[in-house]
PDB file of C-alpha atoms in Angstrom:
ATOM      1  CA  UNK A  27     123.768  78.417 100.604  1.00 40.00           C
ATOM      2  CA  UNK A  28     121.046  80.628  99.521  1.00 44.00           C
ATOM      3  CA  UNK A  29     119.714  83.893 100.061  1.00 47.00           C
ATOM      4  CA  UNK A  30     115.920  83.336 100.984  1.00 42.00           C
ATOM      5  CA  UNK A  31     115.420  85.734 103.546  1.00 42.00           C
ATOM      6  CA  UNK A  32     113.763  88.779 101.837  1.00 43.00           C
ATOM      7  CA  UNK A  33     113.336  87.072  98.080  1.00 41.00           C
ATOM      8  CA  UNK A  34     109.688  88.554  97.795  1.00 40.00           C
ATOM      9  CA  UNK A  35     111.161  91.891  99.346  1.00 46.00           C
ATOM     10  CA  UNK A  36     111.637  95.020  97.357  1.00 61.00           C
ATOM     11  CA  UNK A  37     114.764  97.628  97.535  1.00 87.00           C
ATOM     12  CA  UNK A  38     117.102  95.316  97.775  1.00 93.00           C
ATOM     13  CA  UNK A  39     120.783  94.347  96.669  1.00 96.00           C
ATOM     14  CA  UNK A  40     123.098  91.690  96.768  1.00 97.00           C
ATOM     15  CA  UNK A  41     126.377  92.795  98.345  1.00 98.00           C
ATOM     16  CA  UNK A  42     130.003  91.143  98.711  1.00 98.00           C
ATOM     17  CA  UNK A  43     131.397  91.134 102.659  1.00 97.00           C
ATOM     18  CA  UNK A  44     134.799  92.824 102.108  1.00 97.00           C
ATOM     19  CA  UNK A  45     134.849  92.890 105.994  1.00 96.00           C
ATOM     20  CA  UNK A  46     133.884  93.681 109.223  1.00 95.00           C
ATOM     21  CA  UNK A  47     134.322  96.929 110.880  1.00 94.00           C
ATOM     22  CA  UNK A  48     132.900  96.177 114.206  1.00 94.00           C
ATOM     23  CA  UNK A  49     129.310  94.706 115.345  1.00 94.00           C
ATOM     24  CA  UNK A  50     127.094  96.919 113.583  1.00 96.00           C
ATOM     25  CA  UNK A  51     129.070  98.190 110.707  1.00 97.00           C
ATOM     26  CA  UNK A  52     130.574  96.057 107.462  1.00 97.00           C
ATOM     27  CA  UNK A  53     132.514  96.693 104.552  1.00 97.00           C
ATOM     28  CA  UNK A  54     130.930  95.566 101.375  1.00 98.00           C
ATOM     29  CA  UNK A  55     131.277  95.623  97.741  1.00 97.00           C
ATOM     30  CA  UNK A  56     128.103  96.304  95.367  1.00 97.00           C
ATOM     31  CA  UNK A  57     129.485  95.890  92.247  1.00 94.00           C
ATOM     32  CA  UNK A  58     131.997  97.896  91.481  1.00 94.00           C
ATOM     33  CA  UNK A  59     131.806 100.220  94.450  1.00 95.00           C
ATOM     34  CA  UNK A  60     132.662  99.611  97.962  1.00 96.00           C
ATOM     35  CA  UNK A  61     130.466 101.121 100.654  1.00 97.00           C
ATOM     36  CA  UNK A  62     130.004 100.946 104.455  1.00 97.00           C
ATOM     37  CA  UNK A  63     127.044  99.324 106.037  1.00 98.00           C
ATOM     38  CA  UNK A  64     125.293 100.651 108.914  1.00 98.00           C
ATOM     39  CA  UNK A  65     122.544  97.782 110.650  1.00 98.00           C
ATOM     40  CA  UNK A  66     119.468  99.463 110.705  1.00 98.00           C
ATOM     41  CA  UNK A  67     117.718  99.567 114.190  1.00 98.00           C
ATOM     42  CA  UNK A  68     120.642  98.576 116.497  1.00 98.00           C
ATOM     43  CA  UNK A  69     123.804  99.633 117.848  1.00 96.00           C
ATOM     44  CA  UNK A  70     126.007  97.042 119.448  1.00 96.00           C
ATOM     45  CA  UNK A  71     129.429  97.956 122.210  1.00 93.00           C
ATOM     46  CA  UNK A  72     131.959  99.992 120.803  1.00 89.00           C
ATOM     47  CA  UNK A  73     135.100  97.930 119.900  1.00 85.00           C
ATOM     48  CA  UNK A  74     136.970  99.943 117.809  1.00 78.00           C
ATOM     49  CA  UNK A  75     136.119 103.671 118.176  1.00 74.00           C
ATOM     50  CA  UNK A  76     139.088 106.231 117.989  1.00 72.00           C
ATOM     51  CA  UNK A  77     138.087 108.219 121.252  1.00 69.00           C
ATOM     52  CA  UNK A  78     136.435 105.472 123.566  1.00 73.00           C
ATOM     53  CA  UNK A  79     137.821 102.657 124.932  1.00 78.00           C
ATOM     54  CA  UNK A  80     136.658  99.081 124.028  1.00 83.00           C
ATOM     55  CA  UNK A  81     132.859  98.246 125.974  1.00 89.00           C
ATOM     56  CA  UNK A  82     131.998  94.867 127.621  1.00 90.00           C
ATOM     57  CA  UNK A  83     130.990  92.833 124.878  1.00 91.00           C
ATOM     58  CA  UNK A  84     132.486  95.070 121.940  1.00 91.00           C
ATOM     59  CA  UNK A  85     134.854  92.737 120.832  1.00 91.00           C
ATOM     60  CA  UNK A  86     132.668  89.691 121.242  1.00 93.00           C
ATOM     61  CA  UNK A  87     129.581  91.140 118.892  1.00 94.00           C
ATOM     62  CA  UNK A  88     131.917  92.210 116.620  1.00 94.00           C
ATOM     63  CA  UNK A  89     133.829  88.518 116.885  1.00 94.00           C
ATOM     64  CA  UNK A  90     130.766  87.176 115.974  1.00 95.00           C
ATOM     65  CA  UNK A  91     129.392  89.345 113.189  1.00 96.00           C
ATOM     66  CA  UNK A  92     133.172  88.067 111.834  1.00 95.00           C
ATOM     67  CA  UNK A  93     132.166  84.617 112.013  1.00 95.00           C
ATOM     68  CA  UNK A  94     128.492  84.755 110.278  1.00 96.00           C
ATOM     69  CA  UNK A  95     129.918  86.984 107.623  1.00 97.00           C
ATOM     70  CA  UNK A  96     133.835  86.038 106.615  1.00 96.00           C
ATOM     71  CA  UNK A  97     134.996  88.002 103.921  1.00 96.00           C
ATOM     72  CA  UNK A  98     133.534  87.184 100.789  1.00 97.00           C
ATOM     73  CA  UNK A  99     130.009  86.266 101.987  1.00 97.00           C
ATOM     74  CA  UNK A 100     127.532  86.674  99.624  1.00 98.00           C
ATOM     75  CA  UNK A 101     124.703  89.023 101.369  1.00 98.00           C
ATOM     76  CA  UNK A 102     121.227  90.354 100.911  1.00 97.00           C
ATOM     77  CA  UNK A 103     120.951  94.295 101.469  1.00 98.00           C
ATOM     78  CA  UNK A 104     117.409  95.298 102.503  1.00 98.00           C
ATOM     79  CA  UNK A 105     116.968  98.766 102.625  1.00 97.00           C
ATOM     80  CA  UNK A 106     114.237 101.040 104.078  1.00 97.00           C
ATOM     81  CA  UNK A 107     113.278 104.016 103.080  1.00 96.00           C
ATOM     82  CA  UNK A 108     115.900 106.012 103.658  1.00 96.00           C
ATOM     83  CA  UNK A 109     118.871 104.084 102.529  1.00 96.00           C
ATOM     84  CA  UNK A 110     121.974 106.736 103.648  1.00 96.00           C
ATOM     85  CA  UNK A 111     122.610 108.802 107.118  1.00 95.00           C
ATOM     86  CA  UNK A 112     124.458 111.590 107.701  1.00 93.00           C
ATOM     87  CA  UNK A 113     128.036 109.932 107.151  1.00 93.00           C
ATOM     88  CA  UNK A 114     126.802 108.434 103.865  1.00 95.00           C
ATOM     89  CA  UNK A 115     126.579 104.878 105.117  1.00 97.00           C
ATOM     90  CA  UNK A 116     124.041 102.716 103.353  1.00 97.00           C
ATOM     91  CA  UNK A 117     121.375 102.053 105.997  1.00 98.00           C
ATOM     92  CA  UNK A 118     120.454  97.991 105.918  1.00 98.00           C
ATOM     93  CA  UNK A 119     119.054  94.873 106.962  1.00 98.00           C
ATOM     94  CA  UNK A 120     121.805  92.294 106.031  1.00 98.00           C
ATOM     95  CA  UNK A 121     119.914  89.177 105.414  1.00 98.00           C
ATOM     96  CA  UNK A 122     121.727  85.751 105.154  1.00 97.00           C
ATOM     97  CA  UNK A 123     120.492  82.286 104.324  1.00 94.00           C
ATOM     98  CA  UNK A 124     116.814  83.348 105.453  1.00 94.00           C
ATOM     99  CA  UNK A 125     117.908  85.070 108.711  1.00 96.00           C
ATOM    100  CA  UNK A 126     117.955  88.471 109.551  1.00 98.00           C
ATOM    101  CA  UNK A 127     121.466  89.528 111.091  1.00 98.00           C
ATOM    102  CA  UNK A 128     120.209  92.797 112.649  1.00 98.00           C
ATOM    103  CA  UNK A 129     117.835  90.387 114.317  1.00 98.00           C
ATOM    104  CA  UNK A 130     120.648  87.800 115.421  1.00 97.00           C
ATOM    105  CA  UNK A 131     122.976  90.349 117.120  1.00 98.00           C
ATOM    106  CA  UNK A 132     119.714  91.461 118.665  1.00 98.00           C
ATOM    107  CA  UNK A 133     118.467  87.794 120.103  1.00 97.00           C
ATOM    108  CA  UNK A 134     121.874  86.491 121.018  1.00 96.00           C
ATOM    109  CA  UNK A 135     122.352  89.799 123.097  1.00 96.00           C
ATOM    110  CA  UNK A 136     125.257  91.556 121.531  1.00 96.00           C
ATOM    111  CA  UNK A 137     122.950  94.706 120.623  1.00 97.00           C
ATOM    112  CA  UNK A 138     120.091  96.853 121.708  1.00 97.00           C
ATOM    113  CA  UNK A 139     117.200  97.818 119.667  1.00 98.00           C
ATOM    114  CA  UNK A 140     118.676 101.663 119.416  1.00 97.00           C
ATOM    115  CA  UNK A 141     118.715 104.759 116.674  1.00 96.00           C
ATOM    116  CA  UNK A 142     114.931 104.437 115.488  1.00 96.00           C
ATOM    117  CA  UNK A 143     114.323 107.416 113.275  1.00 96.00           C
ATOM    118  CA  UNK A 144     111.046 107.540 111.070  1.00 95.00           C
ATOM    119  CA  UNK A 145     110.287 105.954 108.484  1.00 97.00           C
ATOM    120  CA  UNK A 146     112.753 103.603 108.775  1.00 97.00           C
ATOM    121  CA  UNK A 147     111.026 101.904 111.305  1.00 97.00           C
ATOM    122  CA  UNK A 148     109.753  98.504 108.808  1.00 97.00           C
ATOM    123  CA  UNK A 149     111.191  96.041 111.540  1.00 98.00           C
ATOM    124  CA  UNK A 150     111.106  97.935 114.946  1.00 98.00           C
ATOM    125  CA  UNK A 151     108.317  95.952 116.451  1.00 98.00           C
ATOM    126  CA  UNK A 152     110.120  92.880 115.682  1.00 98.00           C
ATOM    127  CA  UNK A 153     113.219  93.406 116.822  1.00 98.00           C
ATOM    128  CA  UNK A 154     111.851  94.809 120.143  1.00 98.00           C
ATOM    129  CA  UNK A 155     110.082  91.722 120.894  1.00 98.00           C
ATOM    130  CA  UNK A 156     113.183  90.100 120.083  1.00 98.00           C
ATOM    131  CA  UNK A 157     114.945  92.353 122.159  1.00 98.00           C
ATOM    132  CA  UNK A 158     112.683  91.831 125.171  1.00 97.00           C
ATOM    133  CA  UNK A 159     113.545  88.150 125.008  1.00 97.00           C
ATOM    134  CA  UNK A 160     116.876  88.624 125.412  1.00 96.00           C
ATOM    135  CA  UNK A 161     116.469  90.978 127.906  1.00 96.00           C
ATOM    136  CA  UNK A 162     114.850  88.336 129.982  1.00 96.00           C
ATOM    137  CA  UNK A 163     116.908  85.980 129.894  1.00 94.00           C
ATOM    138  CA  UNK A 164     119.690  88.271 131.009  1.00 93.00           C
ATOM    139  CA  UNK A 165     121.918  87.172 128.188  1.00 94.00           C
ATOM    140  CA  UNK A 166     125.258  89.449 126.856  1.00 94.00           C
ATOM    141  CA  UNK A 167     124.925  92.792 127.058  1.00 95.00           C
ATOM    142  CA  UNK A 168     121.930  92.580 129.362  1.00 95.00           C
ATOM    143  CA  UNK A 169     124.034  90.397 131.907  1.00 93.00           C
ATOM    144  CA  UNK A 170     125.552  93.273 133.516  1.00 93.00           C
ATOM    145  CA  UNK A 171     123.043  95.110 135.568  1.00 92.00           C
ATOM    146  CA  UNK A 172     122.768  98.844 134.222  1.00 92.00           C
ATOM    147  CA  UNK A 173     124.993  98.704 131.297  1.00 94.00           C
ATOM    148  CA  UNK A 174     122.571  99.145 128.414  1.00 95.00           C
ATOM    149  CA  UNK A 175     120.841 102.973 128.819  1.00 93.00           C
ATOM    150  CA  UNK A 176     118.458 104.227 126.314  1.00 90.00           C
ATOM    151  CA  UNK A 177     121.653 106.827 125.407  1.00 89.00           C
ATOM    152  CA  UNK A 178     123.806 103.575 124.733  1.00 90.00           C
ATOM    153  CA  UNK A 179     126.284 101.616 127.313  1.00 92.00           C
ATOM    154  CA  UNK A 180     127.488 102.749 130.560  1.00 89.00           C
ATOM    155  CA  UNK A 181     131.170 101.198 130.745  1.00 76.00           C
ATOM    156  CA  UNK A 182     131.351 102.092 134.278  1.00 79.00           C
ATOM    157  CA  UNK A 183     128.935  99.325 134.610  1.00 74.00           C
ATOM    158  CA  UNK A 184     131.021  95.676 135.257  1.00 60.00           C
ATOM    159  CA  UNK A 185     129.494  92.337 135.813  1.00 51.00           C
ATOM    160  CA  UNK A 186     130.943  90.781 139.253  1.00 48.00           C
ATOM    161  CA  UNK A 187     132.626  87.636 136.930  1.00 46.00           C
ATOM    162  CA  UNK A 188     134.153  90.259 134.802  1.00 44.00           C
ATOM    163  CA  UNK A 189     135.851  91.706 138.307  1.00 41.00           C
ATOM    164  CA  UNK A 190     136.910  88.662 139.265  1.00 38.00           C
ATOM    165  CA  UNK A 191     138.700  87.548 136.043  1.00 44.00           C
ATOM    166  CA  UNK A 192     141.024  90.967 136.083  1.00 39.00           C
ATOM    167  CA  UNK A 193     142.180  89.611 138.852  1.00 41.00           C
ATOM    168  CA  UNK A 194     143.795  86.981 137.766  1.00 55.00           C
ATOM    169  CA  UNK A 195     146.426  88.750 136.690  1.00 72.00           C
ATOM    170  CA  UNK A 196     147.904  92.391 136.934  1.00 69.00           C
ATOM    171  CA  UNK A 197     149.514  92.490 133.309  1.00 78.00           C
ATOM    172  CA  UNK A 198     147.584  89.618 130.831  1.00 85.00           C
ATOM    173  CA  UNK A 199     150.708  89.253 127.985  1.00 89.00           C
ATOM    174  CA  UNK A 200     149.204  86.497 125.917  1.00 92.00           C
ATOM    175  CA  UNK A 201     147.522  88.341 122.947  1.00 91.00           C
ATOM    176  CA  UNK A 202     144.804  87.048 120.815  1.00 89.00           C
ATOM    177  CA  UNK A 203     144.001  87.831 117.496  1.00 88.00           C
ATOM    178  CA  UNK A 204     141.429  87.464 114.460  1.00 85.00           C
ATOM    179  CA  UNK A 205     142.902  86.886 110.805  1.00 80.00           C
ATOM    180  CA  UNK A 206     141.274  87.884 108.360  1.00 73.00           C
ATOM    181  CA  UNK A 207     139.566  84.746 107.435  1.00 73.00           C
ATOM    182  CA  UNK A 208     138.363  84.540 110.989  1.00 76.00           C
ATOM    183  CA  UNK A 209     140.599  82.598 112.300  1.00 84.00           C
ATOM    184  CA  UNK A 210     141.399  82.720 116.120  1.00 90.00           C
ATOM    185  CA  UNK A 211     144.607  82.915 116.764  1.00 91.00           C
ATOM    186  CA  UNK A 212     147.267  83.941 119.945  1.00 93.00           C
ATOM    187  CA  UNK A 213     150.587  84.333 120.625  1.00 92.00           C
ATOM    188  CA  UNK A 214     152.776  83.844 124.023  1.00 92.00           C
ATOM    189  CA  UNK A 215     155.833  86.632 124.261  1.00 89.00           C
ATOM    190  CA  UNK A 216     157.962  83.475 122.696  1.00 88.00           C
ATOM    191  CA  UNK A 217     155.941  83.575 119.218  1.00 88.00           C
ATOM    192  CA  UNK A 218     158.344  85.421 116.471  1.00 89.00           C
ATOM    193  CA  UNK A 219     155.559  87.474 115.665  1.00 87.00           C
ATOM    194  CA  UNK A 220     154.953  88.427 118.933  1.00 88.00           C
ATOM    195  CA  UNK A 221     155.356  92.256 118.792  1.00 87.00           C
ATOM    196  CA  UNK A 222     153.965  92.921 115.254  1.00 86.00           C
ATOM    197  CA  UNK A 223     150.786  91.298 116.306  1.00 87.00           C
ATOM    198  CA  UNK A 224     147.838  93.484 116.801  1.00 82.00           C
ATOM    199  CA  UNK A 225     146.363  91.888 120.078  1.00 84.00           C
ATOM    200  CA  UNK A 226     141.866  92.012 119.601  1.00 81.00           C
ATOM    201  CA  UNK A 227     141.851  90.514 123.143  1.00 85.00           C
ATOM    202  CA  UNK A 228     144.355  89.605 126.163  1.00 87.00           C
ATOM    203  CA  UNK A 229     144.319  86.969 127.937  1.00 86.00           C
ATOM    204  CA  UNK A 230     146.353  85.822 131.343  1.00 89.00           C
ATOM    205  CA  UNK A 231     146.681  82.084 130.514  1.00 90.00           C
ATOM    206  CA  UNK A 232     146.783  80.163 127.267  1.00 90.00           C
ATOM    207  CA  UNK A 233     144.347  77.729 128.932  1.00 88.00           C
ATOM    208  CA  UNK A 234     141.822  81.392 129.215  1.00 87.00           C
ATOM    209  CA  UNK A 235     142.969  81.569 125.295  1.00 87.00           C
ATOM    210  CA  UNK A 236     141.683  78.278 124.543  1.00 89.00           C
ATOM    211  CA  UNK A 237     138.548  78.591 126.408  1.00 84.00           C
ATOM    212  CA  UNK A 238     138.238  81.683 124.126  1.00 85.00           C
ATOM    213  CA  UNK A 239     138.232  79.470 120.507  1.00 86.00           C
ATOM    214  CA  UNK A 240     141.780  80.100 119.947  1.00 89.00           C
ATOM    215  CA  UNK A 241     144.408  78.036 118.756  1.00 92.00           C
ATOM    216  CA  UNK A 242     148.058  78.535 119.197  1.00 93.00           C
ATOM    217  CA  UNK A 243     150.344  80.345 116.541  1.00 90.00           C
ATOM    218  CA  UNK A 244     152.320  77.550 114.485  1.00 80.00           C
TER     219      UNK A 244
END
């Protein structure tokens, strides 16, 4: 598939997806070099930070950023004018097969329009009327009722069907996890891999597990 999205664009790259870090940061290779990738414009749940726990809708933004870009995806880097921020990411629009994936995360409500810092401001307008779309509709993030501030997420904030479903169970044991390749995986306490597995999501039931895409370890 090609890369039409910014072909007429200028101060841009194409860029290898070595992988995804979590739903607004990926892993690329340009060349020789490998560098980090921070979306310009948005900032999506934390799912993997080292001193806060995982936020409503973390894991699922950064689920999906998995499956859109699997490692190895050819990708369009679109930079603005400043192109690196204070941790020396690179600073990007990822384009992919003429969409923008900022703009995706944004519309299917895994991210807010967030960290707008002159002059890298080339797609603000458009995201935010993406943004207010999604907002609308109530959809992901915007489905629980004071979680998104303008300082980021409030994870004191909890939809009533997220309540309800930790009730299910006191101690979920089934863990699921995401290869590589971005395949969904989980495993009961039976599975010989059991206890080496690095569990991306719990879940009380295998029947929740299924619901969630996943398919039992063979």
């Amino acid at each position: 598939m090609g890369l039409t999205g910014c072909q007429t664009a200028k101060n841009t790259t194409t860029a290898t997806v070595d992988h995804v870090i979590d739903g607004d940061t990926v892993k690329v290779t340009i060349g020789n070099q490998t560098e980090t990738i921070r979306l310009l414009l948005i900032d999506t749940p934390e799912s993997v930070h080292p001193t806060k726990p995982v936020q409503p809708f973390g894991k699922e933004a950064s689920n999906y950023l998995k499956e859109m870009l699997p490692n190895g995806t050819k990708i369009e880097l679109e930079y603005d004018v400043n192109k690196r921020d204070k941790y020396d990411r690179l600073l990007a629009y990822i384009w992919l097969d003429g969409k923008m994936i900022n703009e995706v995360l944004v519309e299917k409500g895994f991210a807010r329009v967030a960290y707008i810092y002159k002059p890298n401001t080339k797609y603000e307008m458009r995201l935010k009327k993406v943004e207010e779309t999604a907002k609308n509709k109530k959809i992901g993030i915007w489905s629980i009722p004071n979680y998104v501030t303008d300082r980021g997420f409030d994870s004191n904030a909890e939809a009533p069907s997220q309540k309800s479903d930790s009730s299910k169970c006191a101690r979920p044991v089934i863990k699921g996890n995401i290869t590589r390749g971005g395949e969904k995986i989980y495993h009961t306490p039976a599975s010989p891999q059991y206890k080496v597995t690095k569990a991306e999501e719990m879940f009380c039931t295998e029947e929740d597990a299924v619901k969630a895409g996943f398919r039992k370890a063979g």
